[in-house]
PDB file of C-alpha atoms in Angstrom:
ATOM      1  CA  MET O   1      71.860 124.832  78.976  1.00  0.00           C
ATOM      2  CA  SER O   2      72.239 122.391  81.456  1.00  0.00           C
ATOM      3  CA  HIS O   3      73.746 118.255  80.246  1.00  0.00           C
ATOM      4  CA  ILE O   4      72.012 115.644  81.102  1.00  0.00           C
ATOM      5  CA  LEU O   5      75.198 114.092  82.985  1.00  0.00           C
ATOM      6  CA  ASP O   6      74.194 116.728  84.406  1.00  0.00           C
ATOM      7  CA  ARG O   7      71.906 114.790  86.749  1.00  0.00           C
ATOM      8  CA  ALA O   8      72.924 111.610  85.756  1.00  0.00           C
ATOM      9  CA  ALA O   9      70.851 109.380  88.661  1.00  0.00           C
ATOM     10  CA  TRP O  10      67.809 111.824  88.081  1.00  0.00           C
ATOM     11  CA  ASN O  11      67.356 111.604  84.663  1.00  0.00           C
ATOM     12  CA  ALA O  12      68.382 108.042  85.065  1.00  0.00           C
ATOM     13  CA  LEU O  13      65.476 107.654  87.299  1.00  0.00           C
ATOM     14  CA  GLN O  14      62.788 109.831  84.874  1.00  0.00           C
ATOM     15  CA  THR O  15      63.722 107.355  81.704  1.00  0.00           C
ATOM     16  CA  SER O  16      65.747 104.642  81.376  1.00  0.00           C
ATOM     17  CA  HIS O  17      65.322 103.275  84.768  1.00  0.00           C
ATOM     18  CA  ALA O  18      62.227 104.214  85.540  1.00  0.00           C
ATOM     19  CA  ASP O  19      60.997 100.591  86.197  1.00  0.00           C
ATOM     20  CA  ILE O  20      62.404 100.074  89.063  1.00  0.00           C
ATOM     21  CA  ALA O  21      62.885 103.507  90.768  1.00  0.00           C
ATOM     22  CA  GLU O  22      61.026 103.851  94.318  1.00  0.00           C
ATOM     23  CA  GLY O  23      59.493 106.705  95.000  1.00  0.00           C
ATOM     24  CA  GLY O  24      57.846 109.957  93.180  1.00  0.00           C
ATOM     25  CA  ASP O  25      57.972 113.748  92.095  1.00  0.00           C
ATOM     26  CA  LEU O  26      60.309 115.219  94.651  1.00  0.00           C
ATOM     27  CA  ALA O  27      62.406 111.881  95.451  1.00  0.00           C
ATOM     28  CA  ARG O  28      63.436 109.075  93.466  1.00  0.00           C
ATOM     29  CA  ARG O  29      66.081 106.244  94.281  1.00  0.00           C
ATOM     30  CA  TYR O  30      67.237 102.841  93.226  1.00  0.00           C
ATOM     31  CA  PRO O  31      65.651  99.621  95.325  1.00  0.00           C
ATOM     32  CA  PRO O  32      69.668  98.871  97.758  1.00  0.00           C
ATOM     33  CA  SER O  33      69.085  95.779  96.238  1.00  0.00           C
ATOM     34  CA  ILE O  34      70.663  96.669  93.384  1.00  0.00           C
ATOM     35  CA  VAL O  35      72.332 100.710  94.044  1.00  0.00           C
ATOM     36  CA  PRO O  36      72.428 102.934  96.596  1.00  0.00           C
ATOM     37  CA  PHE O  37      71.746 106.173  94.641  1.00  0.00           C
ATOM     38  CA  ALA O  38      69.066 108.435  95.001  1.00  0.00           C
ATOM     39  CA  ALA O  39      68.521 111.967  93.512  1.00  0.00           C
ATOM     40  CA  MET O  40      66.014 114.795  93.573  1.00  0.00           C
ATOM     41  CA  ARG O  41      64.165 116.824  91.833  1.00  0.00           C
ATOM     42  CA  ASP O  42      66.229 120.367  93.230  1.00  0.00           C
ATOM     43  CA  GLN O  43      67.111 121.024  97.346  1.00  0.00           C
ATOM     44  CA  SER O  44      63.817 122.032  98.017  1.00  0.00           C
ATOM     45  CA  PRO O  45      63.014 120.774 101.311  1.00  0.00           C
ATOM     46  CA  GLU O  46      59.740 119.482  99.822  1.00  0.00           C
ATOM     47  CA  SER O  47      63.143 117.533  97.970  1.00  0.00           C
ATOM     48  CA  TRP O  48      65.059 116.834 101.243  1.00  0.00           C
ATOM     49  CA  ASP O  49      61.846 115.694 103.056  1.00  0.00           C
ATOM     50  CA  ALA O  50      61.165 113.250 100.178  1.00  0.00           C
ATOM     51  CA  LEU O  51      64.278 111.293 100.171  1.00  0.00           C
ATOM     52  CA  ALA O  52      64.304 110.420 103.639  1.00  0.00           C
ATOM     53  CA  ASN O  53      60.648 109.743 103.165  1.00  0.00           C
ATOM     54  CA  LEU O  54      61.857 107.033 101.760  1.00  0.00           C
ATOM     55  CA  LEU O  55      64.397 105.644 103.507  1.00  0.00           C
ATOM     56  CA  SER O  56      64.237 103.635 107.071  1.00  0.00           C
ATOM     57  CA  GLY O  57      66.498 101.294 109.231  1.00  0.00           C
ATOM     58  CA  GLU O  58      70.240 102.467 108.692  1.00  0.00           C
ATOM     59  CA  GLU O  59      69.451 102.430 104.788  1.00  0.00           C
ATOM     60  CA  VAL O  60      72.001 104.466 103.291  1.00  0.00           C
ATOM     61  CA  ALA O  61      71.352 107.011  99.347  1.00  0.00           C
ATOM     62  CA  ALA O  62      74.298 107.548  97.863  1.00  0.00           C
ATOM     63  CA  ILE O  63      72.784 111.973  96.429  1.00  0.00           C
ATOM     64  CA  VAL O  64      76.146 112.809  93.598  1.00  0.00           C
ATOM     65  CA  GLU O  65      75.165 116.933  92.215  1.00  0.00           C
ATOM     66  CA  LEU O  66      77.516 119.183  90.857  1.00  0.00           C
ATOM     67  CA  GLY O  67      76.844 122.283  93.531  1.00  0.00           C
ATOM     68  CA  PRO O  68      77.227 121.878  96.918  1.00  0.00           C
ATOM     69  CA  LEU O  69      74.711 119.739  98.751  1.00  0.00           C
ATOM     70  CA  GLU O  70      73.073 121.540 101.657  1.00  0.00           C
ATOM     71  CA  ILE O  71      72.099 118.117 103.815  1.00  0.00           C
ATOM     72  CA  PRO O  72      69.179 119.161 106.108  1.00  0.00           C
ATOM     73  CA  PRO O  73      69.365 118.094 110.056  1.00  0.00           C
ATOM     74  CA  THR O  74      66.598 115.120 109.164  1.00  0.00           C
ATOM     75  CA  LEU O  75      69.796 113.502 107.171  1.00  0.00           C
ATOM     76  CA  GLU O  76      73.304 112.632 108.591  1.00  0.00           C
ATOM     77  CA  VAL O  77      75.783 112.241 106.287  1.00  0.00           C
ATOM     78  CA  VAL O  78      78.121 108.013 106.438  1.00  0.00           C
ATOM     79  CA  ARG O  79      80.198 109.425 103.592  1.00  0.00           C
ATOM     80  CA  GLU O  80      81.512 112.203 101.300  1.00  0.00           C
ATOM     81  CA  MET O  81      83.893 112.627  98.294  1.00  0.00           C
ATOM     82  CA  GLN O  82      84.265 113.779  94.759  1.00  0.00           C
ATOM     83  CA  LEU O  83      84.024 112.460  91.807  1.00  0.00           C
ATOM     84  CA  VAL O  84      84.653 112.921  88.044  1.00  0.00           C
ATOM     85  CA  GLN O  85      82.754 112.464  85.204  1.00  0.00           C
ATOM     86  CA  MET O  86      84.383 111.327  82.223  1.00  0.00           C
ATOM     87  CA  ILE O  87      82.789 111.055  78.590  1.00  0.00           C
ATOM     88  CA  ALA O  88      84.265 109.182  75.510  1.00  0.00           C
ATOM     89  CA  GLN O  89      85.350 111.627  72.855  1.00  0.00           C
ATOM     90  CA  GLY O  90      83.363 109.058  70.489  1.00  0.00           C
ATOM     91  CA  PRO O  91      82.554 105.259  69.520  1.00  0.00           C
ATOM     92  CA  TYR O  92      84.028 102.429  70.305  1.00  0.00           C
ATOM     93  CA  GLU O  93      84.852  99.861  67.881  1.00  0.00           C
ATOM     94  CA  ARG O  94      82.515  96.484  68.927  1.00  0.00           C
ATOM     95  CA  ILE O  95      85.113  93.341  69.395  1.00  0.00           C
ATOM     96  CA  SER O  96      85.204  89.946  70.995  1.00  0.00           C
ATOM     97  CA  ASP O  97      87.292  87.528  72.314  1.00  0.00           C
ATOM     98  CA  PRO O  98      87.116  84.131  72.996  1.00  0.00           C
ATOM     99  CA  ARG O  99      87.692  85.057  77.344  1.00  0.00           C
ATOM    100  CA  ILE O 100      85.055  86.987  77.065  1.00  0.00           C
ATOM    101  CA  GLU O 101      81.234  85.678  78.026  1.00  0.00           C
ATOM    102  CA  PRO O 102      78.420  87.391  79.083  1.00  0.00           C
ATOM    103  CA  LEU O 103      77.599  86.944  83.499  1.00  0.00           C
ATOM    104  CA  THR O 104      74.128  85.698  84.747  1.00  0.00           C
ATOM    105  CA  SER O 105      72.569  85.588  87.637  1.00  0.00           C
ATOM    106  CA  ALA O 106      74.008  82.279  89.371  1.00  0.00           C
ATOM    107  CA  ASP O 107      77.723  84.363  88.655  1.00  0.00           C
ATOM    108  CA  ALA O 108      76.116  87.412  90.821  1.00  0.00           C
ATOM    109  CA  GLU O 109      78.044  85.962  94.118  1.00  0.00           C
ATOM    110  CA  GLU O 110      81.225  85.874  92.631  1.00  0.00           C
ATOM    111  CA  MET O 111      80.929  88.748  91.515  1.00  0.00           C
ATOM    112  CA  LEU O 112      79.897  90.979  94.128  1.00  0.00           C
ATOM    113  CA  ASP O 113      82.982  88.815  95.864  1.00  0.00           C
ATOM    114  CA  LEU O 114      84.914  90.040  93.468  1.00  0.00           C
ATOM    115  CA  ALA O 115      83.516  93.713  93.530  1.00  0.00           C
ATOM    116  CA  ASN O 116      83.609  93.394  97.385  1.00  0.00           C
ATOM    117  CA  LEU O 117      87.464  92.682  96.506  1.00  0.00           C
ATOM    118  CA  THR O 118      88.156  95.060  94.429  1.00  0.00           C
ATOM    119  CA  LYS O 119      86.433  98.068  95.399  1.00  0.00           C
ATOM    120  CA  PRO O 120      85.653 100.116  92.212  1.00  0.00           C
ATOM    121  CA  GLY O 121      82.326 101.154  93.398  1.00  0.00           C
ATOM    122  CA  PRO O 122      79.178 100.269  95.532  1.00  0.00           C
ATOM    123  CA  PHE O 123      78.239  96.980  94.136  1.00  0.00           C
ATOM    124  CA  THR O 124      75.210  94.845  94.847  1.00  0.00           C
ATOM    125  CA  LEU O 125      74.206  90.638  94.510  1.00  0.00           C
ATOM    126  CA  GLY O 126      71.274  92.921  92.087  1.00  0.00           C
ATOM    127  CA  ALA O 127      73.101  95.035  89.987  1.00  0.00           C
ATOM    128  CA  GLN O 128      73.367  93.128  86.937  1.00  0.00           C
ATOM    129  CA  LYS O 129      69.202  94.386  86.892  1.00  0.00           C
ATOM    130  CA  LEU O 130      70.847  97.973  85.954  1.00  0.00           C
ATOM    131  CA  GLY O 131      72.912  96.353  82.940  1.00  0.00           C
ATOM    132  CA  THR O 132      74.382  93.939  81.139  1.00  0.00           C
ATOM    133  CA  PHE O 133      77.471  92.913  82.858  1.00  0.00           C
ATOM    134  CA  TRP O 134      80.358  90.711  80.788  1.00  0.00           C
ATOM    135  CA  GLY O 135      83.191  88.718  82.917  1.00  0.00           C
ATOM    136  CA  ILE O 136      86.621  86.746  82.583  1.00  0.00           C
ATOM    137  CA  LYS O 137      87.074  83.359  84.321  1.00  0.00           C
ATOM    138  CA  VAL O 138      90.086  80.840  84.680  1.00  0.00           C
ATOM    139  CA  ASP O 139      90.016  77.926  85.709  1.00  0.00           C
ATOM    140  CA  GLY O 140      86.205  78.324  85.920  1.00  0.00           C
ATOM    141  CA  LYS O 141      87.231  81.250  88.092  1.00  0.00           C
ATOM    142  CA  LEU O 142      84.927  85.376  87.743  1.00  0.00           C
ATOM    143  CA  VAL O 143      88.931  87.090  87.927  1.00  0.00           C
ATOM    144  CA  ALA O 144      87.589  90.286  86.030  1.00  0.00           C
ATOM    145  CA  MET O 145      84.620  91.768  85.055  1.00  0.00           C
ATOM    146  CA  GLY O 146      83.058  95.412  83.502  1.00  0.00           C
ATOM    147  CA  GLY O 147      79.343  96.369  83.217  1.00  0.00           C
ATOM    148  CA  GLN O 148      76.851  98.825  82.629  1.00  0.00           C
ATOM    149  CA  ARG O 149      75.174 100.754  85.590  1.00  0.00           C
ATOM    150  CA  LEU O 150      73.199 103.841  84.673  1.00  0.00           C
ATOM    151  CA  ARG O 151      71.520 104.949  81.131  1.00  0.00           C
ATOM    152  CA  GLN O 152      69.977 107.994  79.799  1.00  0.00           C
ATOM    153  CA  PRO O 153      68.643 107.817  76.476  1.00  0.00           C
ATOM    154  CA  GLY O 154      71.436 108.436  74.533  1.00  0.00           C
ATOM    155  CA  PHE O 155      73.641 107.676  76.797  1.00  0.00           C
ATOM    156  CA  ALA O 156      75.034 104.735  79.282  1.00  0.00           C
ATOM    157  CA  GLU O 157      77.972 104.346  81.672  1.00  0.00           C
ATOM    158  CA  LEU O 158      80.318 101.785  81.507  1.00  0.00           C
ATOM    159  CA  SER O 159      81.179 100.276  85.690  1.00  0.00           C
ATOM    160  CA  GLY O 160      81.714  97.875  87.578  1.00  0.00           C
ATOM    161  CA  LEU O 161      85.310  97.533  86.419  1.00  0.00           C
ATOM    162  CA  CYS O 162      88.007  94.946  88.303  1.00  0.00           C
ATOM    163  CA  THR O 163      90.295  92.332  87.833  1.00  0.00           C
ATOM    164  CA  HIS O 164      91.175  90.510  90.635  1.00  0.00           C
ATOM    165  CA  PRO O 165      94.336  90.982  91.920  1.00  0.00           C
ATOM    166  CA  ASP O 166      95.913  87.654  91.444  1.00  0.00           C
ATOM    167  CA  PHE O 167      95.622  88.231  87.853  1.00  0.00           C
ATOM    168  CA  GLN O 168      96.371  92.313  87.401  1.00  0.00           C
ATOM    169  CA  GLY O 169      99.015  93.032  84.403  1.00  0.00           C
ATOM    170  CA  ARG O 170      97.898  90.300  82.123  1.00  0.00           C
ATOM    171  CA  GLY O 171      95.064  92.923  79.831  1.00  0.00           C
ATOM    172  CA  PHE O 172      92.135  91.738  81.105  1.00  0.00           C
ATOM    173  CA  GLY O 173      90.765  95.181  82.731  1.00  0.00           C
ATOM    174  CA  LYS O 174      91.676  96.560  79.502  1.00  0.00           C
ATOM    175  CA  LEU O 175      90.370  94.409  77.205  1.00  0.00           C
ATOM    176  CA  LEU O 176      87.144  94.268  79.120  1.00  0.00           C
ATOM    177  CA  PHE O 177      86.659  98.707  79.090  1.00  0.00           C
ATOM    178  CA  ARG O 178      87.592  97.821  75.393  1.00  0.00           C
ATOM    179  CA  PHE O 179      84.656  95.503  75.156  1.00  0.00           C
ATOM    180  CA  VAL O 180      82.365  97.549  77.436  1.00  0.00           C
ATOM    181  CA  ALA O 181      82.260 100.696  75.473  1.00  0.00           C
ATOM    182  CA  GLY O 182      82.009  99.012  72.280  1.00  0.00           C
ATOM    183  CA  GLU O 183      78.480  96.876  73.347  1.00  0.00           C
ATOM    184  CA  ILE O 184      77.872 100.287  74.744  1.00  0.00           C
ATOM    185  CA  SER O 185      78.562 101.960  71.214  1.00  0.00           C
ATOM    186  CA  ALA O 186      77.160  99.605  68.626  1.00  0.00           C
ATOM    187  CA  ARG O 187      73.498 100.898  70.798  1.00  0.00           C
ATOM    188  CA  GLY O 188      74.879 103.993  69.338  1.00  0.00           C
ATOM    189  CA  ASP O 189      75.228 105.169  72.904  1.00  0.00           C
ATOM    190  CA  THR O 190      77.508 107.479  73.971  1.00  0.00           C
ATOM    191  CA  VAL O 191      79.857 105.744  76.748  1.00  0.00           C
ATOM    192  CA  TYR O 192      80.233 107.732  80.033  1.00  0.00           C
ATOM    193  CA  LEU O 193      82.347 106.870  83.159  1.00  0.00           C
ATOM    194  CA  HIS O 194      82.400 107.667  86.818  1.00  0.00           C
ATOM    195  CA  ALA O 195      85.844 107.101  89.223  1.00  0.00           C
ATOM    196  CA  PHE O 196      87.000 108.826  92.851  1.00  0.00           C
ATOM    197  CA  SER O 197      88.388 112.148  91.925  1.00  0.00           C
ATOM    198  CA  GLY O 198      91.927 110.868  93.662  1.00  0.00           C
ATOM    199  CA  ASN O 199      92.079 107.764  91.617  1.00  0.00           C
ATOM    200  CA  THR O 200      94.158 109.681  89.621  1.00  0.00           C
ATOM    201  CA  THR O 201      96.441 106.354  88.007  1.00  0.00           C
ATOM    202  CA  ALA O 202      92.491 105.238  86.439  1.00  0.00           C
ATOM    203  CA  ILE O 203      91.726 108.892  85.290  1.00  0.00           C
ATOM    204  CA  SER O 204      95.436 108.776  84.150  1.00  0.00           C
ATOM    205  CA  LEU O 205      93.787 104.962  82.199  1.00  0.00           C
ATOM    206  CA  TYR O 206      90.735 106.003  80.781  1.00  0.00           C
ATOM    207  CA  GLU O 207      91.971 109.277  79.072  1.00  0.00           C
ATOM    208  CA  ALA O 208      94.970 107.189  77.849  1.00  0.00           C
ATOM    209  CA  LEU O 209      91.934 104.751  76.323  1.00  0.00           C
ATOM    210  CA  GLY O 210      89.774 107.720  75.279  1.00  0.00           C
ATOM    211  CA  PHE O 211      88.174 109.166  77.245  1.00  0.00           C
ATOM    212  CA  LYS O 212      88.130 113.414  78.699  1.00  0.00           C
ATOM    213  CA  LEU O 213      87.296 114.340  81.611  1.00  0.00           C
ATOM    214  CA  ARG O 214      83.432 116.022  81.902  1.00  0.00           C
ATOM    215  CA  ALA O 215      82.895 117.660  85.324  1.00  0.00           C
ATOM    216  CA  THR O 216      83.413 116.752  89.000  1.00  0.00           C
ATOM    217  CA  PHE O 217      80.618 116.482  91.498  1.00  0.00           C
ATOM    218  CA  ASN O 218      80.394 116.008  94.879  1.00  0.00           C
ATOM    219  CA  LEU O 219      79.018 112.722  96.156  1.00  0.00           C
ATOM    220  CA  ARG O 220      77.098 112.281  99.649  1.00  0.00           C
ATOM    221  CA  ALA O 221      75.921 109.638 101.633  1.00  0.00           C
ATOM    222  CA  VAL O 222      72.717 109.508 104.178  1.00  0.00           C
ATOM    223  CA  LYS O 223      70.981 108.767 106.238  1.00  0.00           C
ATOM    224  CA  ARG O 224      68.326 109.119 108.068  1.00  0.00           C
ATOM    225  CA  ARG O 225      68.864 111.161 111.889  1.00  0.00           C
ATOM    226  CA  ALA O 226      68.440 108.631 114.742  1.00  0.00           C
ATOM    227  CA  ALA O 227      65.695 110.808 116.604  1.00  0.00           C
TER     228      ALA O 227
END
């Protein structure tokens, strides 16, 4: 029996994020200004065509699936990798810390700059439309952040966790990790996350913080092939 997180993007676009989804019954995506993830009902030719029709120009769709992805000739692969999905083994205690503050649209440019510097994964100016983000500022400068991305009934993805290189080693990342996980748990949702399969340092840290490996996924970023 399949799990709701086996197709995290598709199920999020059908439920918690249906209000911002673009597309229809065969293929859906997030607005590119928010995040590049897209998903299909299945890998039938009709579903692939529906996905291709959602893309224009140089727009890229990131597709994540458990099994192999048979990309049709109408699409071009621009990036491919493997992701691991990890899930919390239990709820996290809700904590507070005066250094942590909720981030707002006024922080969006600084959040994007921090993400571009540290590369925690796909991040845009519209990322806050997926869920709340929190950060730590030093002398008014954002130096660490973390928040929520994909959501399905009963589950929420912890994402965007990063710390400026000049401020690493101070425990900011671990603090924000526990804070965001606690906020998700307080809603009654189970926390999960994704990491690049080659990032063994991060995976070991997440395991030490109470997460276990759930599954490994294939990611393909695609765009329409030029005629």
